[in-house]
mmCIF file of C-alpha atoms in Angstrom:
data_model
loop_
_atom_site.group_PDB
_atom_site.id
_atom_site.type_symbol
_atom_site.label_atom_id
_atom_site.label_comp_id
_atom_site.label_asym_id
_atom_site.label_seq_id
_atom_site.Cartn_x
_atom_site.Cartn_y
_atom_site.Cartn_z
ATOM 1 C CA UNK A 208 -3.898 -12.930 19.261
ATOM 2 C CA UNK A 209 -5.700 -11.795 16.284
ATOM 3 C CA UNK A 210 -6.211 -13.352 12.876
ATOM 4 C CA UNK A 211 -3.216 -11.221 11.928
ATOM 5 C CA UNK A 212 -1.396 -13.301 13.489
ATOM 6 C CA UNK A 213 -0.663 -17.015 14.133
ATOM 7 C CA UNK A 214 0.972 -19.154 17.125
ATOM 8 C CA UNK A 215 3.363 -22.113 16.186
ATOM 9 C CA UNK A 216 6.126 -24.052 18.600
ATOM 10 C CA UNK A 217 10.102 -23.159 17.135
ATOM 11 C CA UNK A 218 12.994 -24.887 18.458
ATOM 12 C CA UNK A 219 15.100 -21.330 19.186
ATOM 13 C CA UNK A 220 18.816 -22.137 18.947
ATOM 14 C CA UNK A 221 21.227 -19.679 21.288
ATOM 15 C CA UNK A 222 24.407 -20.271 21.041
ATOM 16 C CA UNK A 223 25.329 -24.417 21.835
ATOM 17 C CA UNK A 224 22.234 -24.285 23.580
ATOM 18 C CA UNK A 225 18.406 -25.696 22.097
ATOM 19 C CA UNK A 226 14.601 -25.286 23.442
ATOM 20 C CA UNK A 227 11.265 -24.824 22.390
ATOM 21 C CA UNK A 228 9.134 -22.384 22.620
ATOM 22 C CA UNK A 229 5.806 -20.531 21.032
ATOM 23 C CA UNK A 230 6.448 -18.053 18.380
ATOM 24 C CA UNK A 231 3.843 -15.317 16.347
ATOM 25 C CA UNK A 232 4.119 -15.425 12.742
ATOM 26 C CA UNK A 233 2.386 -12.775 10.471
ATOM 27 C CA UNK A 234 -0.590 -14.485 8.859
ATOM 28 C CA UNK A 235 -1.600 -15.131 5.401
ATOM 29 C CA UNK A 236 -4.805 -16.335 3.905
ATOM 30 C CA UNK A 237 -6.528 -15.609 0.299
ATOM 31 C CA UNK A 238 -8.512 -13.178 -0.094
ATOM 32 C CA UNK A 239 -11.192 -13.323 -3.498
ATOM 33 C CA UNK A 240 -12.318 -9.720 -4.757
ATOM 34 C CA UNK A 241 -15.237 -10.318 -6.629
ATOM 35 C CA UNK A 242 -17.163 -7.336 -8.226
ATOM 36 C CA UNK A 243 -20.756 -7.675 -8.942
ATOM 37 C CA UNK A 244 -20.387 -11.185 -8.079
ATOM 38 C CA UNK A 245 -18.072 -11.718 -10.519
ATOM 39 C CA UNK A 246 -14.440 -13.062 -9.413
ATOM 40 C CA UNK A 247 -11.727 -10.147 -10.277
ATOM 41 C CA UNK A 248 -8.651 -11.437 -8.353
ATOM 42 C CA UNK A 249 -7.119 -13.414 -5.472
ATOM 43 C CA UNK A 250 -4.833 -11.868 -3.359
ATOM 44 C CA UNK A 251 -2.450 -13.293 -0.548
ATOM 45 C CA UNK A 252 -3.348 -10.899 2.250
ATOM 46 C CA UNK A 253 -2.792 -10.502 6.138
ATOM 47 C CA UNK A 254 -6.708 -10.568 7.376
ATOM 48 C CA UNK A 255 -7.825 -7.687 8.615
ATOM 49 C CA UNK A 256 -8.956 -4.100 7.044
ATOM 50 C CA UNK A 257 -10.146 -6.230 4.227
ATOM 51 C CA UNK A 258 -12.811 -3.708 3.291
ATOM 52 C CA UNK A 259 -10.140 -1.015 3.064
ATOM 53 C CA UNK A 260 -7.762 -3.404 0.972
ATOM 54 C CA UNK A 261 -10.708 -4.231 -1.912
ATOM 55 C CA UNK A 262 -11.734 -0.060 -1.773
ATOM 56 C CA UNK A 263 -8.223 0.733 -2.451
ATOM 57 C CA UNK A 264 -7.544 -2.019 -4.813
ATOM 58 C CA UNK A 265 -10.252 -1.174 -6.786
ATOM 59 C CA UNK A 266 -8.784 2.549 -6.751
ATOM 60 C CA UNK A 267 -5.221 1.316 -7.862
ATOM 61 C CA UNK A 268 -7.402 -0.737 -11.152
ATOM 62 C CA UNK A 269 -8.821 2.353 -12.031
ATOM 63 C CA UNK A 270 -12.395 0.822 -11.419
ATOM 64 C CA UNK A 271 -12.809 3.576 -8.710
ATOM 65 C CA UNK A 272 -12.249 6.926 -8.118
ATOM 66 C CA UNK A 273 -14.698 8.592 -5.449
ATOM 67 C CA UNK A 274 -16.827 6.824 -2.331
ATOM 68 C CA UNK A 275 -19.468 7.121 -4.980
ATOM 69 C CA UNK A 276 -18.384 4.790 -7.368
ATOM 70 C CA UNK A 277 -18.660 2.288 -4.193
ATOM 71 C CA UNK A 278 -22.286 1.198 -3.437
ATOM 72 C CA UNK A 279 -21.484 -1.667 -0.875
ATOM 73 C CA UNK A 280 -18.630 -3.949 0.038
ATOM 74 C CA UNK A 281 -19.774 -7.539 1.692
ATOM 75 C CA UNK A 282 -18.438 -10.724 2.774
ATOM 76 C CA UNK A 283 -19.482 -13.924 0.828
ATOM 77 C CA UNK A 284 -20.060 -17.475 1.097
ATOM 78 C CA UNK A 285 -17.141 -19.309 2.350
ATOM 79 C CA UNK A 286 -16.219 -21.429 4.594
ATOM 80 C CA UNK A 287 -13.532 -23.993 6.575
ATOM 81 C CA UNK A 288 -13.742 -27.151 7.043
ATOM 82 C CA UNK A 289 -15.948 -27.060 10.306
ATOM 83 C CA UNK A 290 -18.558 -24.988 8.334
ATOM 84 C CA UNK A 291 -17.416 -21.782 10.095
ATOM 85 C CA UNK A 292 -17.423 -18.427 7.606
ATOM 86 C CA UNK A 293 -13.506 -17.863 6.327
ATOM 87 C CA UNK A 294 -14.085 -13.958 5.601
ATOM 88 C CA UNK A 295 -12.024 -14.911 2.786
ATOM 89 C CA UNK A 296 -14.275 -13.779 0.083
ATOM 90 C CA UNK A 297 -15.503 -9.948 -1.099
ATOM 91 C CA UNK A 298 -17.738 -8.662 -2.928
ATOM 92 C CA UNK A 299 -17.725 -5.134 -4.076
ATOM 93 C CA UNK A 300 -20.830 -3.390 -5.599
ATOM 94 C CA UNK A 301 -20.020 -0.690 -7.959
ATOM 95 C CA UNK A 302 -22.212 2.313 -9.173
ATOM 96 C CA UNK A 303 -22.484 2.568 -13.146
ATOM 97 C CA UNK A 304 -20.286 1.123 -15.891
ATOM 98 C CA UNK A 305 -16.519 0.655 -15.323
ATOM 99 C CA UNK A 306 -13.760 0.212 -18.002
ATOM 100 C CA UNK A 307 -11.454 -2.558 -18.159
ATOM 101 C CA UNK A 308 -9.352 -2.904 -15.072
ATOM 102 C CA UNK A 309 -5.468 -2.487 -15.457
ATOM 103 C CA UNK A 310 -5.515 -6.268 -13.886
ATOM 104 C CA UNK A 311 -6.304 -7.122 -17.092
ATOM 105 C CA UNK A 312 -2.912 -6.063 -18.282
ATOM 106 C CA UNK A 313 -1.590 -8.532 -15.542
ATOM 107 C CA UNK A 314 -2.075 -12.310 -14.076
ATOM 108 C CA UNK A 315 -4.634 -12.162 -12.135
ATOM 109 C CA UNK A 316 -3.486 -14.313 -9.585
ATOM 110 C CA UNK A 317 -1.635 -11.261 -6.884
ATOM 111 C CA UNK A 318 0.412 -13.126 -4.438
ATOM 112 C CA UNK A 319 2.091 -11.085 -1.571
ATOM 113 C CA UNK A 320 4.745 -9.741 -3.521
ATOM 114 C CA UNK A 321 5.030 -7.319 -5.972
ATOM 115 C CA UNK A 322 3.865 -7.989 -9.518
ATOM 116 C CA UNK A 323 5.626 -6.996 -12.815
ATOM 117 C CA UNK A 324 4.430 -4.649 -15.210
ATOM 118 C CA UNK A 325 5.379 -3.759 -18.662
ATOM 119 C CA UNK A 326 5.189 -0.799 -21.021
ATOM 120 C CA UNK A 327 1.719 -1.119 -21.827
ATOM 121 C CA UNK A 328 0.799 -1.179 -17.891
ATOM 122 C CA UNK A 329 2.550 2.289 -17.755
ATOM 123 C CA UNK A 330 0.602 3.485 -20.855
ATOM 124 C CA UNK A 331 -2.874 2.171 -19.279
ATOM 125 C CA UNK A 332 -1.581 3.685 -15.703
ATOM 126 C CA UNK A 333 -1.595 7.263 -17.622
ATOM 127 C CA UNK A 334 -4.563 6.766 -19.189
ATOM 128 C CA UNK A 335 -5.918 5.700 -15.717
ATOM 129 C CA UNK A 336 -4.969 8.697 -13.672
ATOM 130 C CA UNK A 337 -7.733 11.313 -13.165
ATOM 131 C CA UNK A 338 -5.328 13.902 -10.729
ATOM 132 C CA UNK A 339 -3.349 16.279 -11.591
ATOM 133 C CA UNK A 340 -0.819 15.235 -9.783
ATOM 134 C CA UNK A 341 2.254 16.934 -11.481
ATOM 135 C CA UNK A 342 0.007 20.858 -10.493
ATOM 136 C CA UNK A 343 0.365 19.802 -6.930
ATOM 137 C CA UNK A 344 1.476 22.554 -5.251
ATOM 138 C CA UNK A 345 3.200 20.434 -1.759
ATOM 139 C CA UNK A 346 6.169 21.726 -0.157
ATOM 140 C CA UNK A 347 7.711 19.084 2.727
ATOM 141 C CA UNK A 348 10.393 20.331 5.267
ATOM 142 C CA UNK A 349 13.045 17.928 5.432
ATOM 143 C CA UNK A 350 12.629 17.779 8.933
ATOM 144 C CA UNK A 351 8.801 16.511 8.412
ATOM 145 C CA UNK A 352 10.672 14.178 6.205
ATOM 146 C CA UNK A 353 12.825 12.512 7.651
ATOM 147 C CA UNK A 354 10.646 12.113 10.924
ATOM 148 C CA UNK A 355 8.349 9.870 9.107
ATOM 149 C CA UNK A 356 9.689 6.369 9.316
ATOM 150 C CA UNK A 357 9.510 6.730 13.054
ATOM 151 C CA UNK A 358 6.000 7.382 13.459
ATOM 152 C CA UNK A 359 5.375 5.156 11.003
ATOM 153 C CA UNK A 360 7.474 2.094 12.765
ATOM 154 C CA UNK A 361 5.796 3.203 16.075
ATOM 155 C CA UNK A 362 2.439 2.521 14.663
ATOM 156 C CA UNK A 363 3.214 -1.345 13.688
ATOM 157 C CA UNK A 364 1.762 -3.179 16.414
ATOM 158 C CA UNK A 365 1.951 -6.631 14.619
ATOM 159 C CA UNK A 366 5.393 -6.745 13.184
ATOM 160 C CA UNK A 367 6.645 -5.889 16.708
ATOM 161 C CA UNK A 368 5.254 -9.337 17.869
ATOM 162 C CA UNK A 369 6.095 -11.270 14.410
ATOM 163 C CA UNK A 370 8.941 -8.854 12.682
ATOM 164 C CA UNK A 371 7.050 -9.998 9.399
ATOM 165 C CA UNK A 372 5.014 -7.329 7.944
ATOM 166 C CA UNK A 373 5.208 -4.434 5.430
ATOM 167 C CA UNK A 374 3.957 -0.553 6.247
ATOM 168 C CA UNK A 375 2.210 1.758 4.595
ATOM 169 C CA UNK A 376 1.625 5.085 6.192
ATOM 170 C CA UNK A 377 -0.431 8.349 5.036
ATOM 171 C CA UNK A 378 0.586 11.510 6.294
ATOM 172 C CA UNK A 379 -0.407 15.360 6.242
ATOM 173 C CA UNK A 380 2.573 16.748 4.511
ATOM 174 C CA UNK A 381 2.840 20.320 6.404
ATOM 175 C CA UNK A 382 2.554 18.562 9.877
ATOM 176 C CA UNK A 383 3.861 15.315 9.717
ATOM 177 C CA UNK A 384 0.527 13.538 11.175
ATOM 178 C CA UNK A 385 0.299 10.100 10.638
ATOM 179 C CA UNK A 386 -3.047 9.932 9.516
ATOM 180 C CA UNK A 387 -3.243 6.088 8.940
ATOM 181 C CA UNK A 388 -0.848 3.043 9.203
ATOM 182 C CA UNK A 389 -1.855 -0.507 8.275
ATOM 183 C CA UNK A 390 0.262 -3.591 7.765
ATOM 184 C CA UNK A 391 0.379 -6.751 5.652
ATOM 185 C CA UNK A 392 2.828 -9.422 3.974
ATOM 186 C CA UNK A 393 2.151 -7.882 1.139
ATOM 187 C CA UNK A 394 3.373 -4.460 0.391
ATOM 188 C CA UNK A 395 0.960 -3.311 -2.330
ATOM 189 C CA UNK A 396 -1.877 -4.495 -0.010
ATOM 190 C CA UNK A 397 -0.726 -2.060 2.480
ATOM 191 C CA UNK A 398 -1.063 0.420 0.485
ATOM 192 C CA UNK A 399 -4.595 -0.595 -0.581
ATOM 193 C CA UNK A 400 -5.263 -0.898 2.748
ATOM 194 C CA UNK A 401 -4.170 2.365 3.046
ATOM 195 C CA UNK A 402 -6.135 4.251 -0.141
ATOM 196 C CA UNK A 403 -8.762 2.315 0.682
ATOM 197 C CA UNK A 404 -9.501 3.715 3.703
ATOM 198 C CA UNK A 405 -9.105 7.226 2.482
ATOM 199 C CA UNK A 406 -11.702 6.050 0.097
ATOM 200 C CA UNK A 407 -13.950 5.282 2.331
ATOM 201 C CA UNK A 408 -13.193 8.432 4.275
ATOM 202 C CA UNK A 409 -14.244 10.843 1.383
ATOM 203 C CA UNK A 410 -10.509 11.797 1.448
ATOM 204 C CA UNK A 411 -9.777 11.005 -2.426
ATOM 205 C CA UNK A 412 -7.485 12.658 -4.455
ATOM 206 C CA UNK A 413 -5.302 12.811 -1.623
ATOM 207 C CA UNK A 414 -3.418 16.072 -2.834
ATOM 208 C CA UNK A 415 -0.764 17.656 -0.091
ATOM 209 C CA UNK A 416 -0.287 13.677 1.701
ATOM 210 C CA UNK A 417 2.676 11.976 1.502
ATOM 211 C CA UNK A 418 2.472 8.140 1.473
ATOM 212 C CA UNK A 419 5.364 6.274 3.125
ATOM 213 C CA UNK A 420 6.373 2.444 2.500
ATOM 214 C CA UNK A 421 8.677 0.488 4.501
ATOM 215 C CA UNK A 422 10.555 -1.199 2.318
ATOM 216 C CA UNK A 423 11.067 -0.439 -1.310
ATOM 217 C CA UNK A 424 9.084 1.422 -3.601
ATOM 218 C CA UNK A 425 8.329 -0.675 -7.120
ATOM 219 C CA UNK A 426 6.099 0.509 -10.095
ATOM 220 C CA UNK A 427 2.990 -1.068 -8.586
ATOM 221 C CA UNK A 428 2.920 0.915 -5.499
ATOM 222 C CA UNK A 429 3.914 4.126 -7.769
ATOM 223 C CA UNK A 430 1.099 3.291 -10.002
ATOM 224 C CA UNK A 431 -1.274 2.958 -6.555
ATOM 225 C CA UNK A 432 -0.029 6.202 -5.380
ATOM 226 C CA UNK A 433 -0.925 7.873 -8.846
ATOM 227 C CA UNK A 434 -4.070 6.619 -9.135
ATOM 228 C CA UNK A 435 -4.826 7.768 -5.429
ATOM 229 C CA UNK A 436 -4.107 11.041 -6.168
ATOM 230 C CA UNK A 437 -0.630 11.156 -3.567
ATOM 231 C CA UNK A 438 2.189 14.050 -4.826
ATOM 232 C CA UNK A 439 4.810 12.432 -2.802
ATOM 233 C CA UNK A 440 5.854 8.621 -2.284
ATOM 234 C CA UNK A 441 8.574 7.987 -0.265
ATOM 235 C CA UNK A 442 10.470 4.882 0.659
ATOM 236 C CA UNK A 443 13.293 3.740 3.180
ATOM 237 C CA UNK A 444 14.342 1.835 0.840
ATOM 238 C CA UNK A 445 15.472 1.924 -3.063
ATOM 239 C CA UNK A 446 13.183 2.317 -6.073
ATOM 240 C CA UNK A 447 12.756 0.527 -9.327
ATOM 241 C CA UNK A 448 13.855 2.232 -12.600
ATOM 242 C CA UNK A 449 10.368 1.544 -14.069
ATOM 243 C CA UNK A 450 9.051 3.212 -11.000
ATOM 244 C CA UNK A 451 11.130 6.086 -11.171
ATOM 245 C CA UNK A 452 10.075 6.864 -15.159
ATOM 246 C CA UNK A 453 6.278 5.994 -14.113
ATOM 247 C CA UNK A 454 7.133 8.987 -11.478
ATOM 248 C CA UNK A 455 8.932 11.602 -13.843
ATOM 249 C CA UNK A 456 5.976 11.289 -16.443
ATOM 250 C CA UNK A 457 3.492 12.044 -13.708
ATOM 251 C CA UNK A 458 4.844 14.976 -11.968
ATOM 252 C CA UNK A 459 4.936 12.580 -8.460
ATOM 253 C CA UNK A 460 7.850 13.050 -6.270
ATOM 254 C CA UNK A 461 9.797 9.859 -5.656
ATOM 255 C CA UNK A 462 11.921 9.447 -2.605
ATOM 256 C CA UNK A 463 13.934 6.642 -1.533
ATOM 257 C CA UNK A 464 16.378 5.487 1.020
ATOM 258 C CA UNK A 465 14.380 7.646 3.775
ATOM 259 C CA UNK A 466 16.692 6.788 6.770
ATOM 260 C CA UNK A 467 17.831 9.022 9.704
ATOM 261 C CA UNK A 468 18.666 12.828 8.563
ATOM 262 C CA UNK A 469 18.700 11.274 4.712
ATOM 263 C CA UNK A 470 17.297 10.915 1.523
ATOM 264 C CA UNK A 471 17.562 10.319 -2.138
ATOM 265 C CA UNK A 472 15.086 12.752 -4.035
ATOM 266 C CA UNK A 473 14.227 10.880 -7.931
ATOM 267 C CA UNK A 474 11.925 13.242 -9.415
ATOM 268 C CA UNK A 475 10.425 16.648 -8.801
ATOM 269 C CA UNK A 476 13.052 17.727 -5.993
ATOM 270 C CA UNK A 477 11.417 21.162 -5.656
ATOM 271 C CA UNK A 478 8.502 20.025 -3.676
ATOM 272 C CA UNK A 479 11.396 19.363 -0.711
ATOM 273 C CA UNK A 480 11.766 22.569 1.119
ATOM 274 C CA UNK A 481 15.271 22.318 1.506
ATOM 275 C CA UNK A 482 17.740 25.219 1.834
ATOM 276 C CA UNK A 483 20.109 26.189 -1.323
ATOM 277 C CA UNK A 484 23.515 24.427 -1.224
ATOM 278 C CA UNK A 485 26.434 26.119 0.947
ATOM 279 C CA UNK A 486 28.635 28.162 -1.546
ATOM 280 C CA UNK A 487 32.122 27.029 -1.123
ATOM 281 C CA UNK A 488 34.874 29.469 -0.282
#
């Protein structure tokens, strides 16, 4: 076992019958971003890839935009009860002066679900997003499409020992490659998990990717998607409104419901490759 993951005794109940046994759970521990020193946020995170989550949540705050802007990343001072180092604290190093993060718009306290965002978020979001995102030129065969969520599924080692977790995948858009998959109990930090290592990779804007989610796609991980530079975000599950407006006014495709041979395009359909509709005799 990892620290993704944690043992505990259940009593399992089948049927009229009762026993115990050991059972994985998905872990989740704090993680402090600080920047400079300086405490930004707390997050409730799955350990692991923390490096990648505090890159890409630094993307998705507008605070960075190329490997650049990131001189260093480093564990701090913290520790458990036996004196032992948590790895529960970060601290980024940035490279020149940085505007106001969009956290600022929100409580700073992220906990593993999604956070709400109001009109002024969206404004700020706009503001915040350096690629042209809507003068993408990607074109995705539904085929590629709708192969996604299995590759993606395939690739999630820890929820197939605790069934716990949320996905985030990146993929090459004219292929299909799964590129990178991480997992966490929080869906937005998969996804920084995600941009963050494509940060780190010299990959950003990530123009002709799609970015996949496993469960539903909500204005925050829209917003992350922008600010990464992704054309396409697509979900096998349903979208927010807010999410779907945040997509129309940046030119990003929005798909939801990915399932099987299926899907429900939102906004900017024509980067889907799919055949005209059958003319009806």
């Amino acid at each position: 076992m990892t620290r993704a993951t944690a043992r505990r005794r259940v009593v399992r109940l089948q049927g009229n019958e009762r026993g115990v046994r050991p059972d994985a759970l998905a872990a989740e521990e704090p993680l402090e971003i600080r920047v400079g020193g300086e405490p930004l946020t707390v997050t409730m995170r799955t350990p692991g890839q923390d490096f990648d989550l505090v890159a890409g949540f630094l993307v998705g705050e507008g605070l960075v935009h190329t490997t650049e802007d990131l001189a260093a990343l480093r564990y701090c001072a913290g520790t458990d009860e036996e004196g032992a180092n948590t790895y529960n604290v970060v601290d980024a190093t940035l490279r020149g002066a940085r505007p106001l993060p969009l956290s600022a718009h929100r409580n700073l306290l992220t906990t593993s679900a999604c956070g709400l965002c109001g009109r002024d978020t969206v404004d700020a979001v706009r503001t915040h997003v350096r690629h042209p995102i809507a003068e993408d030129p990607l074109s995705v065969e539904p085929s590629v499409l709708y192969a996604l969520p299995e590759k993606l599924r395939a690739a999630q080692r820890t929820f197939d020992s605790t069934g716990g977790l949320h996905a985030a995948g990146l993929f090459d858009a004219a292929t299909g490659e799964l590129l990178c998959a991480r997992e966490d109990v929080g869906r937005h930090n998969a996804v920084d998990k995600v941009v963050g290592w494509a940060l780190r990779e010299g990959r950003l804007p990530l123009t002709g990717h799609v970015l996949l989610v496993s469960g539903r796609a909500s204005f925050e991980l829209t917003q992350k998607a922008a600010l990464a530079g992704v054309p396409l975000l697509a979900a096998v599950s349903a979208p927010s409104s807010l999410a779907v407006d945040l997509a129309e006014e940046l030119g990003l495709t929005l798909v939801g419901f990915l399932r099987g041979e299926g899907a429900n395009v939102y906004t900017r359909p024509d980067r889907i490759a799919a055949p005209a509709p059958a003319v009806t005799r």
